[in-house]
Amino acid sequence: MRLVLLTDLHFGRASPDLVDPLLASVAEADPDLVTIAGDFVQRANADQFRMARDFVDRLTHPWIAVPGNHDIPLYNLVGRALNPRRAYRKWIAQETAPVYETDAAVIIGLDTTHRWSHQRGLIRPRQIARVCETIREKGHDKQIVVMAHHPFHQSPDVEKKVMKHAARALREWADCGPHVILSGHLHQWTVEPFLAEKMRSMTLQVHCGTGLSTRLRGDPNEFAILDIEGDTFSACRMVADPDTKTYGARSQARYRRDADGWHALD
């Protein structure tokens, strides 16, 4: 199974010269599914969502998405309080926590946005339980992939606070933890396994940087091509060249999973 991971498109602060090249590169990758991990827009207004809608309408392959913190209002406090996902549901998708299943994998989308925890986000107890239930039912013969905008684990040098209740989620997932977690939010690239809790469960995390935003924070515009085949997983980093305005492969990481967790193959 092949996935493409896009995140942090940030229409309203997107580079217009990269939109067509990104769409072309995604189409060329020929994925079974495009996964979009939130932050479609910069400030959750109709004009920006209209651009985001045009983008997903031009995707040539099936896609699922979850919202990010920028997809709910920041300055419109009434809208944020009463119906924070209204514009997202109108323009992008009614379902904010989709599930997609194939013979190889189950992709579980989690909506980690919260009206009052605007930047940090949170995961709710029912979401944690939902992931555990899916793993127990299907994880014995399929890879379980969680997609959320906010990371569950990040390096100590990251200034942003880790998502609320992320530690609780990892504790409860320790015995049945998801095999792979896809996220964005940080605008940086990371592919590495980490131990969820006391050596009990190893999860492979994939943080992808922004596909289109001009706010690069030191990393380039990029997206990921992810291949799942049995117990193997590979992540190819596709980076935009600022001169040619094209996306090309910069690096690839390959892992195999066994009873002891994930092991690098390269």
PDB file of C-alpha atoms in Angstrom:
ATOM      1  CA  MET A   1       0.000   0.000   0.000  1.00  0.00           C
ATOM      2  CA  ARG A   2       1.276   3.445  -0.847  1.00  0.00           C
ATOM      3  CA  LEU A   3       0.313   6.595   1.047  1.00  0.00           C
ATOM      4  CA  VAL A   4       1.190  10.209   0.433  1.00  0.00           C
ATOM      5  CA  LEU A   5       1.367  12.397   3.544  1.00  0.00           C
ATOM      6  CA  LEU A   6       0.659  16.106   3.148  1.00  0.00           C
ATOM      7  CA  THR A   7       0.413  18.524   6.017  1.00  0.00           C
ATOM      8  CA  ASP A   8       0.430  22.228   6.875  1.00  0.00           C
ATOM      9  CA  LEU A   9      -0.559  23.527   3.443  1.00  0.00           C
ATOM     10  CA  HIS A  10      -1.558  26.873   4.998  1.00  0.00           C
ATOM     11  CA  PHE A  11      -3.501  28.442   2.145  1.00  0.00           C
ATOM     12  CA  GLY A  12      -3.354  32.153   2.841  1.00  0.00           C
ATOM     13  CA  ARG A  13       0.388  31.808   3.464  1.00  0.00           C
ATOM     14  CA  ALA A  14       1.080  29.233   0.736  1.00  0.00           C
ATOM     15  CA  SER A  15       3.622  29.634  -2.052  1.00  0.00           C
ATOM     16  CA  PRO A  16       1.500  29.844  -5.240  1.00  0.00           C
ATOM     17  CA  ASP A  17       4.407  28.680  -7.406  1.00  0.00           C
ATOM     18  CA  LEU A  18       4.435  25.308  -5.629  1.00  0.00           C
ATOM     19  CA  VAL A  19       0.752  24.376  -5.856  1.00  0.00           C
ATOM     20  CA  ASP A  20       0.854  22.887  -9.356  1.00  0.00           C
ATOM     21  CA  PRO A  21       4.221  21.132  -8.819  1.00  0.00           C
ATOM     22  CA  LEU A  22       2.953  19.582  -5.585  1.00  0.00           C
ATOM     23  CA  LEU A  23      -0.204  18.302  -7.254  1.00  0.00           C
ATOM     24  CA  ALA A  24       1.862  16.909 -10.129  1.00  0.00           C
ATOM     25  CA  SER A  25       4.292  15.157  -7.782  1.00  0.00           C
ATOM     26  CA  VAL A  26       1.478  13.612  -5.757  1.00  0.00           C
ATOM     27  CA  ALA A  27      -0.175  12.348  -8.938  1.00  0.00           C
ATOM     28  CA  GLU A  28       3.127  10.931 -10.177  1.00  0.00           C
ATOM     29  CA  ALA A  29       3.603   9.041  -6.896  1.00  0.00           C
ATOM     30  CA  ASP A  30       0.341   7.202  -7.707  1.00  0.00           C
ATOM     31  CA  PRO A  31      -0.687   6.538  -4.090  1.00  0.00           C
ATOM     32  CA  ASP A  32      -3.544   4.339  -2.964  1.00  0.00           C
ATOM     33  CA  LEU A  33      -4.482   7.137  -0.586  1.00  0.00           C
ATOM     34  CA  VAL A  34      -3.483  10.736   0.117  1.00  0.00           C
ATOM     35  CA  THR A  35      -3.494  11.561   3.834  1.00  0.00           C
ATOM     36  CA  ILE A  36      -3.667  15.232   4.833  1.00  0.00           C
ATOM     37  CA  ALA A  37      -2.763  15.971   8.455  1.00  0.00           C
ATOM     38  CA  GLY A  38      -4.396  19.347   8.946  1.00  0.00           C
ATOM     39  CA  ASP A  39      -3.678  23.065   8.735  1.00  0.00           C
ATOM     40  CA  PHE A  40      -5.212  23.486   5.307  1.00  0.00           C
ATOM     41  CA  VAL A  41      -5.424  27.241   5.874  1.00  0.00           C
ATOM     42  CA  GLN A  42      -3.748  30.031   7.797  1.00  0.00           C
ATOM     43  CA  ARG A  43      -6.690  31.845   9.390  1.00  0.00           C
ATOM     44  CA  ALA A  44      -9.816  29.725   8.811  1.00  0.00           C
ATOM     45  CA  ASN A  45     -11.638  32.206   6.577  1.00  0.00           C
ATOM     46  CA  ALA A  46     -13.781  31.433   3.539  1.00  0.00           C
ATOM     47  CA  ASP A  47     -11.323  32.734   0.930  1.00  0.00           C
ATOM     48  CA  GLN A  48      -8.544  30.525   2.263  1.00  0.00           C
ATOM     49  CA  PHE A  49     -10.781  27.473   2.571  1.00  0.00           C
ATOM     50  CA  ARG A  50     -11.949  28.060  -1.003  1.00  0.00           C
ATOM     51  CA  MET A  51      -8.330  27.743  -2.172  1.00  0.00           C
ATOM     52  CA  ALA A  52      -7.880  24.609  -0.065  1.00  0.00           C
ATOM     53  CA  ARG A  53     -11.056  23.114  -1.528  1.00  0.00           C
ATOM     54  CA  ASP A  54      -9.795  23.785  -5.033  1.00  0.00           C
ATOM     55  CA  PHE A  55      -6.565  21.988  -4.140  1.00  0.00           C
ATOM     56  CA  VAL A  56      -8.225  18.790  -2.881  1.00  0.00           C
ATOM     57  CA  ASP A  57     -10.629  18.820  -5.825  1.00  0.00           C
ATOM     58  CA  ARG A  58      -7.594  18.657  -8.097  1.00  0.00           C
ATOM     59  CA  LEU A  59      -6.133  15.603  -6.366  1.00  0.00           C
ATOM     60  CA  THR A  60      -6.326  12.629  -8.711  1.00  0.00           C
ATOM     61  CA  HIS A  61      -6.362   9.966  -5.986  1.00  0.00           C
ATOM     62  CA  PRO A  62      -8.586   9.213  -2.966  1.00  0.00           C
ATOM     63  CA  TRP A  63      -7.846  11.288   0.111  1.00  0.00           C
ATOM     64  CA  ILE A  64      -8.746  11.610   3.774  1.00  0.00           C
ATOM     65  CA  ALA A  65      -7.944  14.458   6.145  1.00  0.00           C
ATOM     66  CA  VAL A  66      -8.051  15.688   9.716  1.00  0.00           C
ATOM     67  CA  PRO A  67      -8.207  19.335  10.809  1.00  0.00           C
ATOM     68  CA  GLY A  68      -5.333  21.271  12.349  1.00  0.00           C
ATOM     69  CA  ASN A  69      -5.355  24.141  14.813  1.00  0.00           C
ATOM     70  CA  HIS A  70      -5.218  26.731  12.005  1.00  0.00           C
ATOM     71  CA  ASP A  71      -8.407  25.251  10.547  1.00  0.00           C
ATOM     72  CA  ILE A  72     -10.492  26.569  13.448  1.00  0.00           C
ATOM     73  CA  PRO A  73     -10.985  30.302  14.146  1.00  0.00           C
ATOM     74  CA  LEU A  74      -8.407  32.137  16.221  1.00  0.00           C
ATOM     75  CA  TYR A  75      -9.702  35.712  16.414  1.00  0.00           C
ATOM     76  CA  ASN A  76     -13.411  34.976  15.874  1.00  0.00           C
ATOM     77  CA  LEU A  77     -14.075  34.019  19.479  1.00  0.00           C
ATOM     78  CA  VAL A  78     -17.812  33.493  18.975  1.00  0.00           C
ATOM     79  CA  GLY A  79     -17.193  31.118  16.090  1.00  0.00           C
ATOM     80  CA  ARG A  80     -14.450  29.349  18.007  1.00  0.00           C
ATOM     81  CA  ALA A  81     -16.719  28.892  21.028  1.00  0.00           C
ATOM     82  CA  LEU A  82     -19.927  27.847  19.290  1.00  0.00           C
ATOM     83  CA  ASN A  83     -18.900  25.912  16.183  1.00  0.00           C
ATOM     84  CA  PRO A  84     -15.128  25.833  15.662  1.00  0.00           C
ATOM     85  CA  ARG A  85     -15.191  23.224  12.862  1.00  0.00           C
ATOM     86  CA  ARG A  86     -18.020  24.768  10.875  1.00  0.00           C
ATOM     87  CA  ALA A  87     -15.874  26.156   8.048  1.00  0.00           C
ATOM     88  CA  TYR A  88     -13.736  23.007   7.892  1.00  0.00           C
ATOM     89  CA  ARG A  89     -16.832  20.834   7.554  1.00  0.00           C
ATOM     90  CA  LYS A  90     -18.310  23.148   4.937  1.00  0.00           C
ATOM     91  CA  TRP A  91     -15.242  23.358   2.730  1.00  0.00           C
ATOM     92  CA  ILE A  92     -13.140  20.244   3.386  1.00  0.00           C
ATOM     93  CA  ALA A  93     -15.049  17.299   4.900  1.00  0.00           C
ATOM     94  CA  GLN A  94     -17.922  16.612   7.264  1.00  0.00           C
ATOM     95  CA  GLU A  95     -15.981  13.788   8.904  1.00  0.00           C
ATOM     96  CA  THR A  96     -13.108  15.071  11.046  1.00  0.00           C
ATOM     97  CA  ALA A  97     -11.937  11.625  12.180  1.00  0.00           C
ATOM     98  CA  PRO A  98     -12.034   9.336   9.131  1.00  0.00           C
ATOM     99  CA  VAL A  99     -11.010   5.685   8.976  1.00  0.00           C
ATOM    100  CA  TYR A 100      -9.673   3.999   5.848  1.00  0.00           C
ATOM    101  CA  GLU A 101      -9.014   0.267   5.687  1.00  0.00           C
ATOM    102  CA  THR A 102      -7.296  -1.954   3.139  1.00  0.00           C
ATOM    103  CA  ASP A 103      -5.886  -5.470   3.198  1.00  0.00           C
ATOM    104  CA  ALA A 104      -2.554  -4.057   4.390  1.00  0.00           C
ATOM    105  CA  ALA A 105      -3.417  -1.325   6.886  1.00  0.00           C
ATOM    106  CA  VAL A 106      -5.998   0.608   8.847  1.00  0.00           C
ATOM    107  CA  ILE A 107      -5.542   4.390   8.837  1.00  0.00           C
ATOM    108  CA  ILE A 108      -7.267   6.075  11.790  1.00  0.00           C
ATOM    109  CA  GLY A 109      -7.713   9.830  11.633  1.00  0.00           C
ATOM    110  CA  LEU A 110      -7.913  11.709  14.934  1.00  0.00           C
ATOM    111  CA  ASP A 111      -9.218  15.244  15.367  1.00  0.00           C
ATOM    112  CA  THR A 112      -6.875  16.727  17.975  1.00  0.00           C
ATOM    113  CA  THR A 113      -8.070  20.318  17.651  1.00  0.00           C
ATOM    114  CA  HIS A 114      -9.741  22.055  20.588  1.00  0.00           C
ATOM    115  CA  ARG A 115     -11.433  25.427  20.735  1.00  0.00           C
ATOM    116  CA  TRP A 116      -9.560  26.643  23.825  1.00  0.00           C
ATOM    117  CA  SER A 117      -6.327  24.696  23.475  1.00  0.00           C
ATOM    118  CA  HIS A 118      -5.830  26.325  20.118  1.00  0.00           C
ATOM    119  CA  GLN A 119      -2.190  25.708  19.309  1.00  0.00           C
ATOM    120  CA  ARG A 120      -1.369  22.823  21.613  1.00  0.00           C
ATOM    121  CA  GLY A 121      -4.357  20.583  20.851  1.00  0.00           C
ATOM    122  CA  LEU A 122      -5.491  17.571  22.848  1.00  0.00           C
ATOM    123  CA  ILE A 123      -6.532  13.963  22.493  1.00  0.00           C
ATOM    124  CA  ARG A 124      -9.688  12.813  24.255  1.00  0.00           C
ATOM    125  CA  PRO A 125     -10.219   9.589  26.251  1.00  0.00           C
ATOM    126  CA  ARG A 126     -12.754   8.240  23.752  1.00  0.00           C
ATOM    127  CA  GLN A 127     -10.220   8.699  20.948  1.00  0.00           C
ATOM    128  CA  ILE A 128      -7.571   6.825  22.899  1.00  0.00           C
ATOM    129  CA  ALA A 129     -10.029   3.979  23.503  1.00  0.00           C
ATOM    130  CA  ARG A 130     -11.051   3.913  19.853  1.00  0.00           C
ATOM    131  CA  VAL A 131      -7.467   3.376  18.722  1.00  0.00           C
ATOM    132  CA  CYS A 132      -6.938   0.577  21.257  1.00  0.00           C
ATOM    133  CA  GLU A 133     -10.115  -1.163  20.134  1.00  0.00           C
ATOM    134  CA  THR A 134      -9.067  -1.024  16.482  1.00  0.00           C
ATOM    135  CA  ILE A 135      -5.617  -2.386  17.281  1.00  0.00           C
ATOM    136  CA  ARG A 136      -7.034  -5.296  19.271  1.00  0.00           C
ATOM    137  CA  GLU A 137      -9.452  -6.158  16.484  1.00  0.00           C
ATOM    138  CA  LYS A 138      -7.201  -5.748  13.459  1.00  0.00           C
ATOM    139  CA  GLY A 139      -3.602  -5.149  14.514  1.00  0.00           C
ATOM    140  CA  HIS A 140      -2.585  -8.804  14.390  1.00  0.00           C
ATOM    141  CA  ASP A 141      -2.546  -8.888  10.588  1.00  0.00           C
ATOM    142  CA  LYS A 142      -2.551  -5.233   9.523  1.00  0.00           C
ATOM    143  CA  GLN A 143      -0.401  -2.217  10.223  1.00  0.00           C
ATOM    144  CA  ILE A 144      -2.306   0.336  12.291  1.00  0.00           C
ATOM    145  CA  VAL A 145      -1.574   3.923  11.258  1.00  0.00           C
ATOM    146  CA  VAL A 146      -2.786   6.896  13.298  1.00  0.00           C
ATOM    147  CA  MET A 147      -2.938  10.303  11.622  1.00  0.00           C
ATOM    148  CA  ALA A 148      -3.303  13.471  13.704  1.00  0.00           C
ATOM    149  CA  HIS A 149      -2.219  17.049  13.233  1.00  0.00           C
ATOM    150  CA  HIS A 150      -0.444  17.300  16.593  1.00  0.00           C
ATOM    151  CA  PRO A 151       2.492  15.007  17.432  1.00  0.00           C
ATOM    152  CA  PHE A 152       2.326  12.586  20.351  1.00  0.00           C
ATOM    153  CA  HIS A 153       6.080  12.678  20.891  1.00  0.00           C
ATOM    154  CA  GLN A 154       8.689  15.285  20.050  1.00  0.00           C
ATOM    155  CA  SER A 155      12.318  16.029  20.768  1.00  0.00           C
ATOM    156  CA  PRO A 156      13.242  18.147  23.816  1.00  0.00           C
ATOM    157  CA  ASP A 157      14.520  21.005  21.657  1.00  0.00           C
ATOM    158  CA  VAL A 158      11.044  21.702  20.223  1.00  0.00           C
ATOM    159  CA  GLU A 159       9.701  24.909  21.773  1.00  0.00           C
ATOM    160  CA  LYS A 160       6.022  24.059  21.349  1.00  0.00           C
ATOM    161  CA  LYS A 161       4.395  22.122  24.164  1.00  0.00           C
ATOM    162  CA  VAL A 162       3.477  18.552  23.379  1.00  0.00           C
ATOM    163  CA  MET A 163      -0.225  17.895  22.895  1.00  0.00           C
ATOM    164  CA  LYS A 164      -2.403  17.632  26.013  1.00  0.00           C
ATOM    165  CA  HIS A 165      -2.980  14.042  27.143  1.00  0.00           C
ATOM    166  CA  ALA A 166      -0.422  12.723  24.637  1.00  0.00           C
ATOM    167  CA  ALA A 167       1.464  11.023  27.467  1.00  0.00           C
ATOM    168  CA  ARG A 168      -1.760   9.394  28.664  1.00  0.00           C
ATOM    169  CA  ALA A 169      -2.481   8.128  25.167  1.00  0.00           C
ATOM    170  CA  LEU A 170       0.962   6.580  24.868  1.00  0.00           C
ATOM    171  CA  ARG A 171       0.635   4.966  28.299  1.00  0.00           C
ATOM    172  CA  GLU A 172      -2.687   3.398  27.394  1.00  0.00           C
ATOM    173  CA  TRP A 173      -1.432   2.380  23.978  1.00  0.00           C
ATOM    174  CA  ALA A 174       1.738   0.843  25.403  1.00  0.00           C
ATOM    175  CA  ASP A 175       0.372  -2.705  25.333  1.00  0.00           C
ATOM    176  CA  CYS A 176      -1.348  -2.337  21.965  1.00  0.00           C
ATOM    177  CA  GLY A 177       0.224   0.816  20.548  1.00  0.00           C
ATOM    178  CA  PRO A 178      -0.291   1.906  16.940  1.00  0.00           C
ATOM    179  CA  HIS A 179       2.456   0.811  14.631  1.00  0.00           C
ATOM    180  CA  VAL A 180       2.852   4.197  12.926  1.00  0.00           C
ATOM    181  CA  ILE A 181       1.812   7.755  13.845  1.00  0.00           C
ATOM    182  CA  LEU A 182       1.671  10.441  11.135  1.00  0.00           C
ATOM    183  CA  SER A 183       1.612  14.103  12.128  1.00  0.00           C
ATOM    184  CA  GLY A 184       2.526  17.636  11.157  1.00  0.00           C
ATOM    185  CA  HIS A 185       2.285  20.906  13.123  1.00  0.00           C
ATOM    186  CA  LEU A 186       6.021  21.332  13.767  1.00  0.00           C
ATOM    187  CA  HIS A 187       7.028  22.148  10.162  1.00  0.00           C
ATOM    188  CA  GLN A 188       9.949  19.761  10.400  1.00  0.00           C
ATOM    189  CA  TRP A 189      10.896  16.290   9.198  1.00  0.00           C
ATOM    190  CA  THR A 190      11.378  13.368  11.578  1.00  0.00           C
ATOM    191  CA  VAL A 191      11.149   9.629  10.971  1.00  0.00           C
ATOM    192  CA  GLU A 192      12.157   7.516  13.948  1.00  0.00           C
ATOM    193  CA  PRO A 193      10.854   4.824  16.274  1.00  0.00           C
ATOM    194  CA  PHE A 194      10.258   5.645  19.921  1.00  0.00           C
ATOM    195  CA  LEU A 195       9.322   3.563  22.930  1.00  0.00           C
ATOM    196  CA  ALA A 196       5.841   4.407  24.112  1.00  0.00           C
ATOM    197  CA  GLU A 197       6.229   3.306  27.715  1.00  0.00           C
ATOM    198  CA  LYS A 198       8.850   1.314  29.629  1.00  0.00           C
ATOM    199  CA  MET A 199      10.034  -0.723  26.638  1.00  0.00           C
ATOM    200  CA  ARG A 200       6.533  -2.139  26.160  1.00  0.00           C
ATOM    201  CA  SER A 201       5.621  -0.852  22.726  1.00  0.00           C
ATOM    202  CA  MET A 202       7.653   0.735  19.965  1.00  0.00           C
ATOM    203  CA  THR A 203       5.904   3.108  17.582  1.00  0.00           C
ATOM    204  CA  LEU A 204       7.298   4.620  14.396  1.00  0.00           C
ATOM    205  CA  GLN A 205       6.605   8.328  14.156  1.00  0.00           C
ATOM    206  CA  VAL A 206       6.592  10.314  10.938  1.00  0.00           C
ATOM    207  CA  HIS A 207       6.530  14.120  11.260  1.00  0.00           C
ATOM    208  CA  CYS A 208       6.311  15.835   7.891  1.00  0.00           C
ATOM    209  CA  GLY A 209       7.071  19.477   7.187  1.00  0.00           C
ATOM    210  CA  THR A 210       4.863  21.952   5.384  1.00  0.00           C
ATOM    211  CA  GLY A 211       3.870  21.199   1.833  1.00  0.00           C
ATOM    212  CA  LEU A 212       3.318  24.784   0.690  1.00  0.00           C
ATOM    213  CA  SER A 213       3.695  27.350   3.485  1.00  0.00           C
ATOM    214  CA  THR A 214       6.141  30.231   3.275  1.00  0.00           C
ATOM    215  CA  ARG A 215       6.745  29.821   7.044  1.00  0.00           C
ATOM    216  CA  LEU A 216       9.488  27.235   6.761  1.00  0.00           C
ATOM    217  CA  ARG A 217      11.165  27.356  10.213  1.00  0.00           C
ATOM    218  CA  GLY A 218      14.440  26.099   8.785  1.00  0.00           C
ATOM    219  CA  ASP A 219      13.094  23.081   6.882  1.00  0.00           C
ATOM    220  CA  PRO A 220      12.086  23.056   3.185  1.00  0.00           C
ATOM    221  CA  ASN A 221       8.653  22.573   1.678  1.00  0.00           C
ATOM    222  CA  GLU A 222       8.079  18.848   1.476  1.00  0.00           C
ATOM    223  CA  PHE A 223       5.758  15.882   1.531  1.00  0.00           C
ATOM    224  CA  ALA A 224       6.208  12.157   2.162  1.00  0.00           C
ATOM    225  CA  ILE A 225       5.658   9.010   0.136  1.00  0.00           C
ATOM    226  CA  LEU A 226       5.007   6.086   2.490  1.00  0.00           C
ATOM    227  CA  ASP A 227       5.027   2.429   1.441  1.00  0.00           C
ATOM    228  CA  ILE A 228       3.564  -0.345   3.598  1.00  0.00           C
ATOM    229  CA  GLU A 229       4.229  -3.951   2.656  1.00  0.00           C
ATOM    230  CA  GLY A 230       3.612  -6.600   5.292  1.00  0.00           C
ATOM    231  CA  ASP A 231       5.820  -5.723   8.263  1.00  0.00           C
ATOM    232  CA  THR A 232       7.988  -3.263   6.346  1.00  0.00           C
ATOM    233  CA  PHE A 233       7.524   0.487   6.119  1.00  0.00           C
ATOM    234  CA  SER A 234       9.419   3.063   4.098  1.00  0.00           C
ATOM    235  CA  ALA A 235       9.251   6.856   4.072  1.00  0.00           C
ATOM    236  CA  CYS A 236      10.611   8.879   1.158  1.00  0.00           C
ATOM    237  CA  ARG A 237      11.118  12.591   1.802  1.00  0.00           C
ATOM    238  CA  MET A 238      10.077  14.648  -1.222  1.00  0.00           C
ATOM    239  CA  VAL A 239      11.567  18.152  -1.039  1.00  0.00           C
ATOM    240  CA  ALA A 240      10.832  21.246  -3.125  1.00  0.00           C
ATOM    241  CA  ASP A 241      13.707  22.846  -5.001  1.00  0.00           C
ATOM    242  CA  PRO A 242      13.305  26.623  -4.530  1.00  0.00           C
ATOM    243  CA  ASP A 243      14.908  27.333  -7.908  1.00  0.00           C
ATOM    244  CA  THR A 244      13.187  24.821 -10.183  1.00  0.00           C
ATOM    245  CA  LYS A 245       9.919  24.719  -8.188  1.00  0.00           C
ATOM    246  CA  THR A 246       9.819  20.931  -8.406  1.00  0.00           C
ATOM    247  CA  TYR A 247       9.678  18.225  -5.745  1.00  0.00           C
ATOM    248  CA  GLY A 248      12.296  15.478  -5.682  1.00  0.00           C
ATOM    249  CA  ALA A 249      13.428  12.664  -3.406  1.00  0.00           C
ATOM    250  CA  ARG A 250      15.990  13.744  -0.817  1.00  0.00           C
ATOM    251  CA  SER A 251      16.165  10.738   1.504  1.00  0.00           C
ATOM    252  CA  GLN A 252      14.492   7.450   2.301  1.00  0.00           C
ATOM    253  CA  ALA A 253      14.135   5.551   5.577  1.00  0.00           C
ATOM    254  CA  ARG A 254      13.165   1.866   5.681  1.00  0.00           C
ATOM    255  CA  TYR A 255      12.099  -0.164   8.702  1.00  0.00           C
ATOM    256  CA  ARG A 256      10.918  -3.671   9.514  1.00  0.00           C
ATOM    257  CA  ARG A 257       8.697  -4.513  12.480  1.00  0.00           C
ATOM    258  CA  ASP A 258       8.932  -7.666  14.590  1.00  0.00           C
ATOM    259  CA  ALA A 259       8.059  -8.652  18.154  1.00  0.00           C
ATOM    260  CA  ASP A 260      10.807  -6.357  19.474  1.00  0.00           C
ATOM    261  CA  GLY A 261       9.631  -3.292  17.556  1.00  0.00           C
ATOM    262  CA  TRP A 262      10.940  -1.403  14.536  1.00  0.00           C
ATOM    263  CA  HIS A 263      14.441  -1.916  13.108  1.00  0.00           C
ATOM    264  CA  ALA A 264      16.135   0.267  10.510  1.00  0.00           C
ATOM    265  CA  LEU A 265      16.987  -1.510   7.261  1.00  0.00           C
ATOM    266  CA  ASP A 266      19.284   1.183   5.817  1.00  0.00           C
TER     267      ASP A 266
END
